[in-house]
CSV table of C-alpha atoms and ligand atoms in Angstrom, one decimal:
chain,number,residue,atom,x,y,z
N,1,MET,CA,-37.8,9.3,-26.1
N,2,GLU,CA,-38.8,7.0,-28.9
N,3,ILE,CA,-35.8,5.2,-30.6
N,4,LYS,CA,-35.9,4.1,-34.1
N,5,VAL,CA,-33.1,2.0,-35.7
N,6,LEU,CA,-32.9,2.3,-39.5
N,7,LYS,CA,-31.0,0.1,-41.9
N,8,PHE,CA,-30.4,1.3,-45.5
N,9,GLY,CA,-29.6,-1.3,-48.1
N,10,GLY,CA,-27.1,-1.0,-50.9
N,11,SER,CA,-29.5,0.4,-53.5
N,12,SER,CA,-30.6,3.1,-50.9
N,13,LEU,CA,-26.9,4.2,-50.7
N,14,ALA,CA,-25.7,3.6,-54.2
N,15,ASP,CA,-24.9,7.2,-55.1
N,16,SER,CA,-25.1,10.8,-53.9
N,17,ASN,CA,-28.7,11.2,-55.0
N,18,GLN,CA,-29.7,8.2,-52.9
N,19,PHE,CA,-27.7,9.6,-49.9
N,20,LYS,CA,-29.8,12.8,-50.1
N,21,LYS,CA,-33.0,10.8,-50.0
N,22,VAL,CA,-31.7,8.8,-47.0
N,23,ALA,CA,-30.7,12.0,-45.1
N,24,ALA,CA,-34.1,13.5,-45.7
N,25,ILE,CA,-35.8,10.4,-44.3
N,26,ILE,CA,-33.6,10.3,-41.3
N,27,LYS,CA,-33.9,14.0,-40.6
N,28,SER,CA,-37.7,14.0,-40.9
N,29,LYS,CA,-38.1,12.3,-37.5
N,30,ASP,CA,-36.1,13.1,-34.4
N,31,SER,CA,-36.5,9.5,-33.2
N,32,ARG,CA,-34.4,8.1,-36.1
N,33,ARG,CA,-31.2,7.9,-34.2
N,34,TYR,CA,-29.2,4.8,-35.0
N,35,ILE,CA,-28.4,4.1,-38.7
N,36,ILE,CA,-27.0,1.0,-40.2
N,37,ALA,CA,-25.4,1.4,-43.7
N,38,SER,CA,-24.7,-1.2,-46.4
N,39,ALA,CA,-22.0,-0.8,-49.0
N,40,PRO,CA,-23.0,1.1,-52.2
N,41,GLY,CA,-25.1,-1.3,-54.3
N,42,LYS,CA,-25.9,-1.2,-58.0
N,43,ARG,CA,-26.9,2.1,-59.5
N,44,ASP,CA,-28.5,0.4,-62.5
N,45,SER,CA,-28.8,-3.2,-63.7
N,46,GLY,CA,-25.4,-3.1,-65.5
N,47,ASP,CA,-23.6,-1.8,-62.4
N,48,GLN,CA,-21.5,-3.7,-59.9
N,49,LYS,CA,-21.9,-3.7,-56.1
N,50,ILE,CA,-19.0,-2.5,-54.1
N,51,THR,CA,-18.9,-5.7,-52.1
N,52,ASP,CA,-18.6,-7.6,-55.4
N,53,LEU,CA,-15.7,-5.4,-56.5
N,54,LEU,CA,-14.0,-6.0,-53.2
N,55,TYR,CA,-14.5,-9.7,-53.6
N,56,GLU,CA,-13.0,-9.5,-57.1
N,57,SER,CA,-9.9,-7.7,-55.8
N,58,TYR,CA,-9.5,-10.3,-53.1
N,59,ILE,CA,-9.6,-13.1,-55.7
N,60,LEU,CA,-7.1,-11.3,-57.9
N,61,SER,CA,-4.7,-10.7,-55.0
N,62,GLN,CA,-4.9,-14.4,-54.2
N,63,LYS,CA,-3.6,-15.1,-57.6
N,64,ASN,CA,-1.0,-12.5,-57.1
N,65,GLU,CA,-2.5,-10.4,-59.9
N,66,ASP,CA,-2.6,-6.7,-60.1
N,67,ILE,CA,-5.6,-5.0,-58.4
N,68,ASP,CA,-4.9,-1.4,-59.4
N,69,GLU,CA,-7.7,-1.2,-62.0
N,70,ILE,CA,-10.4,-2.8,-59.9
N,71,PHE,CA,-9.4,-0.8,-56.8
N,72,LYS,CA,-9.5,2.4,-58.8
N,73,LYS,CA,-13.2,1.6,-59.6
N,74,ILE,CA,-13.9,1.3,-55.8
N,75,GLU,CA,-12.1,4.5,-55.0
N,76,ASP,CA,-13.9,6.4,-57.8
N,77,ARG,CA,-17.3,5.3,-56.5
N,78,PHE,CA,-16.7,6.6,-53.0
N,79,ASN,CA,-14.9,9.7,-54.1
N,80,ARG,CA,-17.7,10.6,-56.4
N,81,ILE,CA,-20.2,10.3,-53.6
N,82,ILE,CA,-18.1,12.5,-51.4
N,83,GLU,CA,-17.6,15.1,-54.1
N,84,GLU,CA,-21.2,15.3,-55.1
N,85,LEU,CA,-22.3,15.7,-51.5
N,86,GLU,CA,-19.7,18.5,-51.2
N,87,LEU,CA,-18.1,17.0,-48.1
N,88,ASP,CA,-14.9,18.3,-46.7
N,89,PHE,CA,-13.5,14.8,-46.2
N,90,SER,CA,-11.1,12.4,-47.7
N,91,LEU,CA,-10.8,8.6,-47.5
N,92,LYS,CA,-7.3,8.6,-49.1
N,93,ASP,CA,-5.5,7.1,-46.0
N,94,GLU,CA,-8.2,4.5,-45.6
N,95,PHE,CA,-7.9,3.5,-49.3
N,96,LYS,CA,-4.2,3.1,-48.9
N,97,LYS,CA,-4.5,0.9,-45.8
N,98,ILE,CA,-7.2,-1.3,-47.4
N,99,LYS,CA,-5.2,-1.7,-50.7
N,100,SER,CA,-2.1,-2.7,-48.9
N,101,SER,CA,-4.1,-5.2,-46.7
N,102,ILE,CA,-5.4,-6.8,-49.9
N,103,TYR,CA,-1.8,-7.1,-51.2
N,104,ASN,CA,-0.7,-8.5,-47.9
N,105,HIS,CA,-3.4,-11.2,-48.1
N,106,ILE,CA,-5.3,-10.1,-45.0
N,107,GLY,CA,-8.5,-12.2,-44.6
N,108,MET,CA,-11.3,-12.1,-47.1
N,109,ASP,CA,-13.9,-11.0,-44.5
N,110,TYR,CA,-11.9,-8.0,-43.7
N,111,ILE,CA,-11.8,-7.0,-47.3
N,112,LEU,CA,-15.5,-7.6,-48.0
N,113,SER,CA,-16.4,-5.6,-44.9
N,114,ARG,CA,-14.7,-2.4,-46.1
N,115,GLY,CA,-17.6,-1.3,-48.3
N,116,GLU,CA,-19.9,-1.0,-45.3
N,117,TYR,CA,-17.0,0.6,-43.3
N,118,LEU,CA,-16.3,3.4,-45.8
N,119,ASN,CA,-19.9,4.1,-46.7
N,120,SER,CA,-20.9,4.5,-43.0
N,121,MET,CA,-18.0,6.9,-42.5
N,122,ILE,CA,-19.4,9.0,-45.4
N,123,LEU,CA,-22.9,8.8,-44.2
N,124,ALA,CA,-22.0,9.8,-40.6
N,125,LYS,CA,-20.1,12.8,-41.9
N,126,TYR,CA,-23.0,13.8,-44.2
N,127,LEU,CA,-25.6,13.5,-41.4
N,128,GLY,CA,-23.3,14.9,-38.6
N,129,TYR,CA,-23.8,11.7,-36.6
N,130,ASP,CA,-21.1,9.8,-34.7
N,131,PHE,CA,-19.4,7.0,-36.6
N,132,ILE,CA,-19.3,3.8,-34.5
N,133,ASP,CA,-17.3,0.9,-36.0
N,134,ALA,CA,-18.8,-2.5,-35.7
N,135,GLU,CA,-15.4,-4.0,-35.0
N,136,LYS,CA,-15.1,-5.1,-31.3
N,137,ARG,CA,-18.8,-4.2,-30.8
N,138,ILE,CA,-20.6,-6.9,-32.8
N,139,LEU,CA,-18.9,-9.9,-31.4
N,140,PHE,CA,-18.6,-13.4,-32.7
N,141,SER,CA,-17.9,-16.6,-30.7
N,142,GLU,CA,-15.2,-19.0,-31.5
N,143,ASP,CA,-17.6,-21.2,-33.5
N,144,GLY,CA,-18.3,-18.3,-35.8
N,145,THR,CA,-21.8,-17.6,-34.5
N,146,LEU,CA,-22.9,-14.3,-33.0
N,147,ASP,CA,-22.0,-13.8,-29.3
N,148,ARG,CA,-25.4,-12.4,-28.4
N,149,GLN,CA,-24.9,-11.7,-24.8
N,150,ASN,CA,-21.6,-9.8,-25.0
N,151,THR,CA,-22.7,-7.9,-28.2
N,152,ASP,CA,-25.9,-6.7,-26.4
N,153,LEU,CA,-23.8,-5.6,-23.4
N,154,VAL,CA,-20.9,-3.9,-25.2
N,155,LEU,CA,-23.1,-2.3,-27.9
N,156,GLY,CA,-25.9,-1.3,-25.6
N,157,GLU,CA,-23.5,0.4,-23.2
N,158,LEU,CA,-21.6,2.2,-25.9
N,159,LEU,CA,-24.7,3.4,-27.8
N,160,LYS,CA,-26.1,4.9,-24.6
N,161,LYS,CA,-23.3,7.4,-24.8
N,162,HIS,CA,-24.1,8.4,-28.4
N,163,LYS,CA,-27.4,10.0,-29.1
N,164,ARG,CA,-27.1,9.6,-32.9
N,165,ALA,CA,-24.8,7.3,-34.7
N,166,VAL,CA,-24.0,5.4,-37.9
N,167,ILE,CA,-22.9,1.8,-37.6
N,168,PRO,CA,-21.6,-0.2,-40.6
N,169,GLY,CA,-23.6,-3.3,-41.3
N,170,PHE,CA,-22.5,-6.8,-42.3
N,171,TYR,CA,-19.6,-7.4,-40.0
N,172,GLY,CA,-18.1,-7.6,-36.5
N,173,SER,CA,-15.1,-9.2,-35.0
N,174,MET,CA,-13.8,-12.4,-33.3
N,175,SER,CA,-12.3,-12.3,-29.8
N,176,ASP,CA,-8.8,-12.0,-31.3
N,177,GLY,CA,-9.9,-8.9,-33.2
N,178,THR,CA,-10.1,-10.5,-36.7
N,179,ILE,CA,-12.9,-9.1,-38.8
N,180,LYS,CA,-15.8,-11.5,-39.5
N,181,THR,CA,-18.8,-10.9,-41.8
N,182,PHE,CA,-22.2,-12.4,-41.8
N,183,SER,CA,-23.4,-14.1,-44.9
N,184,ARG,CA,-24.3,-11.9,-47.9
N,185,GLY,CA,-27.0,-9.4,-47.2
N,186,GLY,CA,-26.0,-9.5,-43.5
N,187,SER,CA,-26.5,-5.8,-42.8
N,188,ASP,CA,-30.1,-6.7,-42.1
N,189,ILE,CA,-28.8,-8.8,-39.2
N,190,THR,CA,-26.7,-5.9,-37.9
N,191,GLY,CA,-29.8,-3.7,-37.9
N,192,SER,CA,-31.7,-6.2,-35.9
N,193,ILE,CA,-28.8,-6.6,-33.4
N,194,VAL,CA,-28.5,-2.8,-32.9
N,195,ALA,CA,-32.3,-2.5,-32.5
N,196,ARG,CA,-32.2,-5.0,-29.7
N,197,ALA,CA,-29.1,-3.5,-28.0
N,198,VAL,CA,-30.7,-0.1,-27.8
N,199,GLU,CA,-34.1,-1.5,-27.0
N,200,ALA,CA,-35.6,0.3,-30.0
N,201,ASP,CA,-39.3,0.9,-30.5
N,202,VAL,CA,-39.1,-0.1,-34.1
N,203,TYR,CA,-36.5,-1.4,-36.6
N,204,GLU,CA,-37.0,0.3,-40.0
N,205,ASN,CA,-35.5,-1.7,-42.8
N,206,TRP,CA,-35.3,0.7,-45.8
N,207,THR,CA,-34.9,-0.9,-49.2
N,208,ASP,CA,-36.1,-0.4,-52.8
N,209,VAL,CA,-39.6,-2.0,-52.5
N,210,SER,CA,-42.7,-0.8,-50.6
N,211,GLY,CA,-42.9,-3.9,-48.5
N,212,MET,CA,-43.5,-7.6,-48.8
N,213,LEU,CA,-45.9,-8.8,-51.5
N,214,MET,CA,-48.7,-11.3,-51.0
N,215,ALA,CA,-47.3,-13.4,-53.8
N,216,ASP,CA,-44.4,-13.7,-56.2
N,217,PRO,CA,-44.9,-10.9,-58.9
N,218,ARG,CA,-43.3,-13.2,-61.4
N,219,CYS,CA,-46.2,-15.6,-61.0
N,220,VAL,CA,-49.1,-13.3,-60.0
N,221,GLU,CA,-49.9,-10.0,-61.7
N,222,GLU,CA,-49.4,-7.0,-59.4
N,223,PRO,CA,-49.8,-8.7,-56.0
N,224,LYS,CA,-50.9,-6.5,-53.1
N,225,VAL,CA,-48.5,-5.4,-50.4
N,226,ILE,CA,-48.8,-7.1,-47.0
N,227,ASP,CA,-49.6,-4.4,-44.4
N,228,LEU,CA,-49.0,-6.5,-41.3
N,229,ILE,CA,-47.4,-10.0,-40.9
N,230,THR,CA,-46.3,-11.9,-37.8
N,231,TYR,CA,-42.8,-13.3,-37.4
N,232,LYS,CA,-44.4,-16.8,-37.6
N,233,GLU,CA,-46.2,-16.1,-40.8
N,234,LEU,CA,-43.0,-14.6,-42.3
N,235,ARG,CA,-41.1,-17.7,-41.3
N,236,GLU,CA,-43.6,-19.9,-43.1
N,237,LEU,CA,-43.5,-17.8,-46.3
N,238,SER,CA,-39.7,-17.4,-46.3
N,239,TYR,CA,-39.3,-21.2,-46.0
N,240,MET,CA,-41.1,-21.3,-49.4
N,241,GLY,CA,-38.7,-18.7,-50.8
N,242,ALA,CA,-40.6,-15.4,-50.2
N,243,THR,CA,-37.8,-13.4,-48.7
N,244,ILE,CA,-37.8,-9.7,-48.0
N,245,MET,CA,-34.6,-9.6,-45.9
N,246,HIS,CA,-31.9,-11.9,-44.5
N,247,GLU,CA,-33.5,-14.9,-42.9
N,248,GLU,CA,-31.5,-14.6,-39.7
N,249,ALA,CA,-32.4,-10.9,-39.2
N,250,ILE,CA,-35.6,-11.8,-37.5
N,251,PHE,CA,-34.1,-13.5,-34.5
N,252,PRO,CA,-32.5,-10.7,-32.5
N,253,VAL,CA,-35.6,-8.5,-32.6
N,254,LYS,CA,-38.0,-11.4,-32.3
N,255,GLN,CA,-36.7,-12.1,-28.8
N,256,SER,CA,-37.5,-8.6,-27.6
N,257,GLY,CA,-40.7,-8.3,-29.6
N,258,ILE,CA,-39.4,-5.2,-31.6
N,259,PRO,CA,-41.4,-4.7,-34.8
N,260,ILE,CA,-39.7,-4.5,-38.1
N,261,ASN,CA,-41.0,-2.0,-40.7
N,262,ILE,CA,-40.0,-2.7,-44.3
N,263,ARG,CA,-39.9,0.7,-46.1
N,264,ASN,CA,-39.0,2.0,-49.6
N,265,THR,CA,-36.3,4.7,-49.7
N,266,ASN,CA,-37.6,5.8,-53.1
N,267,LEU,CA,-41.2,6.1,-52.0
N,268,PRO,CA,-40.9,7.1,-48.3
N,269,GLU,CA,-44.5,8.0,-47.9
N,270,ASP,CA,-45.6,4.3,-48.5
N,271,LYS,CA,-46.3,2.6,-45.1
N,272,GLY,CA,-44.6,-0.6,-46.2
N,273,THR,CA,-45.0,-3.9,-44.2
N,274,MET,CA,-45.0,-4.2,-40.5
N,275,ILE,CA,-43.5,-7.4,-39.1
N,276,VAL,CA,-44.7,-8.0,-35.5
N,277,ALA,CA,-44.5,-10.6,-32.8
N,278,LYS,CA,-48.2,-11.0,-32.3
N,279,ALA,CA,-51.3,-9.9,-34.1
N,280,ARG,CA,-54.8,-11.0,-33.2
N,281,SER,CA,-56.3,-13.1,-36.0
N,282,GLU,CA,-59.2,-10.7,-36.3
N,283,ASN,CA,-56.8,-7.9,-36.8
N,284,THR,CA,-56.8,-8.5,-40.5
N,285,ASP,CA,-59.4,-7.9,-43.2
N,286,ARG,CA,-57.9,-10.8,-45.2
N,287,ILE,CA,-58.1,-14.5,-44.4
N,288,ILE,CA,-54.7,-15.1,-45.9
N,289,THR,CA,-51.6,-13.0,-45.5
N,290,GLY,CA,-49.5,-14.4,-48.4
N,291,ILE,CA,-48.9,-17.3,-50.7
N,292,ALA,CA,-45.5,-18.7,-51.6
N,293,GLY,CA,-44.2,-21.8,-53.3
N,294,ARG,CA,-41.3,-23.7,-54.6
N,295,THR,CA,-40.6,-26.3,-57.2
N,296,GLY,CA,-38.0,-29.0,-57.1
N,297,PHE,CA,-39.3,-31.5,-54.5
N,298,THR,CA,-39.2,-35.3,-54.6
N,299,THR,CA,-41.8,-37.6,-53.0
N,300,ILE,CA,-40.8,-41.0,-51.5
N,301,HIS,CA,-44.1,-42.8,-51.3
N,302,ILE,CA,-44.3,-45.9,-49.2
N,303,GLU,CA,-47.2,-48.3,-48.6
N,304,LYS,CA,-47.4,-51.3,-46.3
N,305,ASP,CA,-50.4,-53.1,-44.8
N,306,MET,CA,-50.6,-52.6,-41.0
N,307,MET,CA,-47.9,-50.0,-41.2
N,308,ASN,CA,-49.6,-48.2,-38.3
N,309,GLN,CA,-48.9,-51.1,-36.0
N,310,GLU,CA,-45.2,-51.5,-36.9
N,311,VAL,CA,-43.3,-49.8,-34.1
N,312,GLY,CA,-40.3,-47.9,-35.4
N,313,PHE,CA,-41.3,-48.0,-39.1
N,314,GLY,CA,-41.0,-44.2,-39.6
N,315,ARG,CA,-37.8,-44.0,-37.6
N,316,LYS,CA,-36.1,-46.7,-39.7
N,317,VAL,CA,-37.0,-45.0,-43.0
N,318,LEU,CA,-35.8,-41.6,-41.7
N,319,LYS,CA,-32.6,-43.1,-40.4
N,320,ILE,CA,-31.8,-44.2,-44.0
N,321,LEU,CA,-32.3,-40.6,-45.1
N,322,GLU,CA,-30.2,-39.3,-42.2
N,323,ASN,CA,-27.4,-41.7,-43.2
N,324,HIS,CA,-27.4,-39.9,-46.6
N,325,SER,CA,-27.5,-36.5,-45.0
N,326,ILE,CA,-31.0,-35.8,-46.4
N,327,PRO,CA,-33.3,-33.7,-44.3
N,328,PHE,CA,-37.0,-34.2,-44.8
N,329,GLU,CA,-39.4,-31.2,-45.6
N,330,HIS,CA,-42.7,-32.9,-44.9
N,331,ILE,CA,-44.1,-36.3,-44.0
N,332,PRO,CA,-47.8,-36.6,-44.7
N,333,THR,CA,-49.0,-40.0,-43.4
N,334,GLY,CA,-52.0,-42.3,-43.7
N,335,ILE,CA,-52.8,-45.5,-41.8
N,336,ASP,CA,-50.8,-47.7,-44.1
N,337,THR,CA,-49.0,-45.0,-46.1
N,338,MET,CA,-46.2,-42.6,-45.6
N,339,SER,CA,-44.8,-40.0,-48.0
N,340,ILE,CA,-41.6,-38.2,-47.4
N,341,ILE,CA,-41.0,-35.0,-49.3
N,342,VAL,CA,-37.4,-34.0,-49.8
N,343,ASN,CA,-35.4,-31.5,-51.9
N,344,SER,CA,-34.8,-33.1,-55.3
N,345,ASN,CA,-31.2,-31.8,-55.5
N,346,LEU,CA,-30.3,-34.1,-52.7
N,347,MET,CA,-31.6,-37.2,-54.4
N,348,VAL,CA,-30.0,-36.9,-57.8
N,349,ASP,CA,-27.4,-39.7,-57.6
N,350,ASN,CA,-28.7,-41.8,-54.8
N,351,LYS,CA,-32.3,-42.6,-55.6
N,352,GLU,CA,-31.8,-46.3,-56.4
N,353,VAL,CA,-29.5,-46.8,-53.4
N,354,ILE,CA,-32.0,-45.3,-51.0
N,355,LYS,CA,-34.9,-47.2,-52.6
N,356,ASN,CA,-33.0,-50.5,-52.1
N,357,GLU,CA,-32.1,-49.7,-48.5
N,358,ILE,CA,-35.7,-48.8,-47.6
N,359,CYS,CA,-36.9,-52.1,-49.3
N,360,LYS,CA,-34.3,-54.1,-47.4
N,361,THR,CA,-35.0,-52.4,-44.0
N,362,VAL,CA,-38.8,-52.1,-43.8
N,363,ASN,CA,-40.0,-54.4,-46.6
N,364,PRO,CA,-42.8,-52.2,-48.0
N,365,ASP,CA,-45.6,-53.4,-50.3
N,366,ILE,CA,-45.1,-50.4,-52.6
N,367,ILE,CA,-42.3,-47.8,-52.8
N,368,ASP,CA,-42.4,-45.1,-55.4
N,369,ILE,CA,-39.9,-42.2,-55.8
N,370,GLU,CA,-41.3,-39.4,-57.9
N,371,ASP,CA,-39.7,-36.0,-58.9
N,372,GLY,CA,-41.4,-32.9,-60.1
N,373,LEU,CA,-43.4,-31.9,-57.1
N,374,ALA,CA,-44.1,-28.2,-56.3
N,375,MET,CA,-45.3,-27.1,-52.9
N,376,ILE,CA,-47.4,-24.1,-52.2
N,377,ALA,CA,-47.9,-22.6,-48.7
N,378,VAL,CA,-51.1,-20.6,-48.1
N,379,VAL,CA,-50.3,-18.6,-45.0
N,380,GLY,CA,-52.6,-16.5,-42.8
N,381,ARG,CA,-53.4,-15.9,-39.1
N,382,GLY,CA,-56.9,-15.1,-40.4
N,383,MET,CA,-57.4,-18.8,-41.1
N,384,VAL,CA,-57.4,-19.7,-37.4
N,385,GLU,CA,-60.8,-18.0,-36.9
N,386,GLU,CA,-62.3,-18.6,-40.3
N,387,LYS,CA,-64.0,-21.8,-41.2
N,388,GLY,CA,-63.8,-23.4,-44.6
N,389,THR,CA,-60.5,-21.9,-45.8
N,390,ALA,CA,-59.1,-25.3,-46.8
N,391,MET,CA,-62.3,-26.0,-48.7
N,392,LYS,CA,-61.9,-22.7,-50.5
N,393,VAL,CA,-58.3,-23.6,-51.5
N,394,PHE,CA,-59.2,-27.0,-52.7
N,395,SER,CA,-62.4,-26.1,-54.5
N,396,SER,CA,-60.6,-23.3,-56.4
N,397,ILE,CA,-57.8,-25.5,-57.6
N,398,ASN,CA,-60.3,-28.2,-58.4
N,399,LYS,CA,-62.2,-25.8,-60.6
N,400,ALA,CA,-58.9,-25.1,-62.4
N,401,SER,CA,-58.6,-28.9,-63.0
N,402,ILE,CA,-55.4,-29.1,-60.9
N,403,ASN,CA,-54.7,-32.4,-59.2
N,404,VAL,CA,-53.6,-32.0,-55.5
N,405,LYS,CA,-50.9,-34.6,-54.7
N,406,MET,CA,-50.3,-33.7,-51.1
N,407,ILE,CA,-51.9,-31.8,-48.3
N,408,ASP,CA,-50.3,-30.7,-45.0
N,409,GLN,CA,-51.8,-28.4,-42.5
N,410,GLY,CA,-49.4,-27.0,-39.9
N,411,SER,CA,-50.4,-27.5,-36.3
N,412,SER,CA,-50.5,-23.8,-35.7
N,413,GLU,CA,-53.3,-23.6,-38.2
N,414,ILE,CA,-51.8,-20.6,-39.9
N,415,ASN,CA,-50.7,-22.5,-43.0
N,416,ILE,CA,-52.0,-25.0,-45.5
N,417,ILE,CA,-49.4,-26.6,-47.7
N,418,ILE,CA,-50.4,-28.3,-50.8
N,419,GLY,CA,-48.3,-30.3,-53.3
N,420,VAL,CA,-49.0,-30.1,-57.0
N,421,ASP,CA,-47.3,-31.2,-60.1
N,422,GLU,CA,-44.6,-28.7,-61.2
N,423,LYS,CA,-46.5,-28.1,-64.5
N,424,ASP,CA,-49.5,-26.8,-62.5
N,425,TYR,CA,-47.5,-24.7,-60.1
N,426,ILE,CA,-48.0,-21.2,-61.5
N,427,LEU,CA,-51.7,-21.8,-62.4
N,428,ALA,CA,-52.3,-23.1,-58.8
N,429,LEU,CA,-50.6,-20.0,-57.3
N,430,ARG,CA,-52.7,-17.7,-59.5
N,431,THR,CA,-55.9,-19.5,-58.8
N,432,ILE,CA,-55.5,-19.5,-55.0
N,433,TYR,CA,-54.5,-15.9,-55.0
N,434,SER,CA,-57.5,-14.7,-57.0
N,435,GLU,CA,-59.8,-16.8,-54.8
N,436,PHE,CA,-58.7,-14.9,-51.7
N,437,VAL,CA,-57.7,-11.5,-53.0
N,438,GLU,CA,-60.1,-9.4,-55.0
Q,501,LIG,N1,-22.8,-5.5,-48.8
Q,501,LIG,C1,-23.1,-6.8,-48.4
Q,501,LIG,C2,-23.7,-7.6,-49.6
Q,501,LIG,O1,-23.7,-7.1,-50.7
Q,501,LIG,C3,-24.0,-6.9,-47.2
Q,501,LIG,C4,-25.3,-6.2,-47.3
Q,501,LIG,O2,-25.5,-5.4,-48.2
Q,501,LIG,O3,-26.1,-6.4,-46.4
Q,501,LIG,O4,-24.1,-8.7,-49.4
């Protein structure tokens, strides 16, 4: 029998009305068996997420201040959902336990995790599914990273015994039983872990958008939705800031080749975006899958005659950056030139020091450190087969009179990265988008 794992984000479970939509989605297919729930999110832009309220109560308790008012808000949110869904069910004892844990300064992760815990209990009750706590099932190693092997084993074995279950997202526990959360938005990771443990056919990630867009809608007007994207393409785009879910959520399912389907709880008939392990390059009617970019890069440009013959030149320069804990983003090189692109935030106070150290160590003819670079990644598996894509990118931005400051094509040929001045960033994005997308 087909198995689908579904994760619903905070906005999908923000109130009773959203719960009803979620239940209708789940019940519409028999294969939708394992459900991961987030804590209730914002109902409107002025609202607060339950996780944020829990965090506030934790902070207040740390200062030994009263948490009654804030905790009442949390209780009211859950009670209202229960009431409006007409459930014969009370969380009174749970509230009491959590509140006293906050007063007793039980760890922050435990408190933050309670939004998912309580919401999953309600959802399980509403659906008539089993509630399976993530505590002692999603396991963390001593270094705080996920203990993949044991989690797969424990969770896989347990879920075999439950045909249908709701599992809270966002947290698990350490070997001593202490609750530990992932970073914010971590329910996406739980969904991926569960999908792998039950060897799901698909991991459906339900949110409030109809999939991943081909470009940032703040820069490009009404960009199209990406129907199909590979994990690799997604990685390239999310490096440039185009995120649709928690970055780490890809890894558990990627290993088992389970596809992820991003769906919209408010428009369930939309097909959304499929994220897959492999897709043939001809399996797309578009050359590019998406475009994303970021501002805030600095270029360290170095020139020296006969640089290409100087063994260890690059290593010595990179060592200086390493000593300042600065990772590099890109290193486009020429015969006698080398440019290193780094995040400007990491070079705010140490520009002169680094410049001097490079001068002393490798004695360049020219060294120039320049801020204000934006990078744009044009990503698409369709580019592998198609000739002339780079030319199309460059001629379009040339027509828009934009100066290209850097070019880098990844060895996998699925991306072209170009650097432009920050002032040209949005125009460059729009120009490239309209060149490739009608
Ligand atoms: N509730 C948590 C957060 O707001 C985790 C999640 O929603 O995935 O970050």
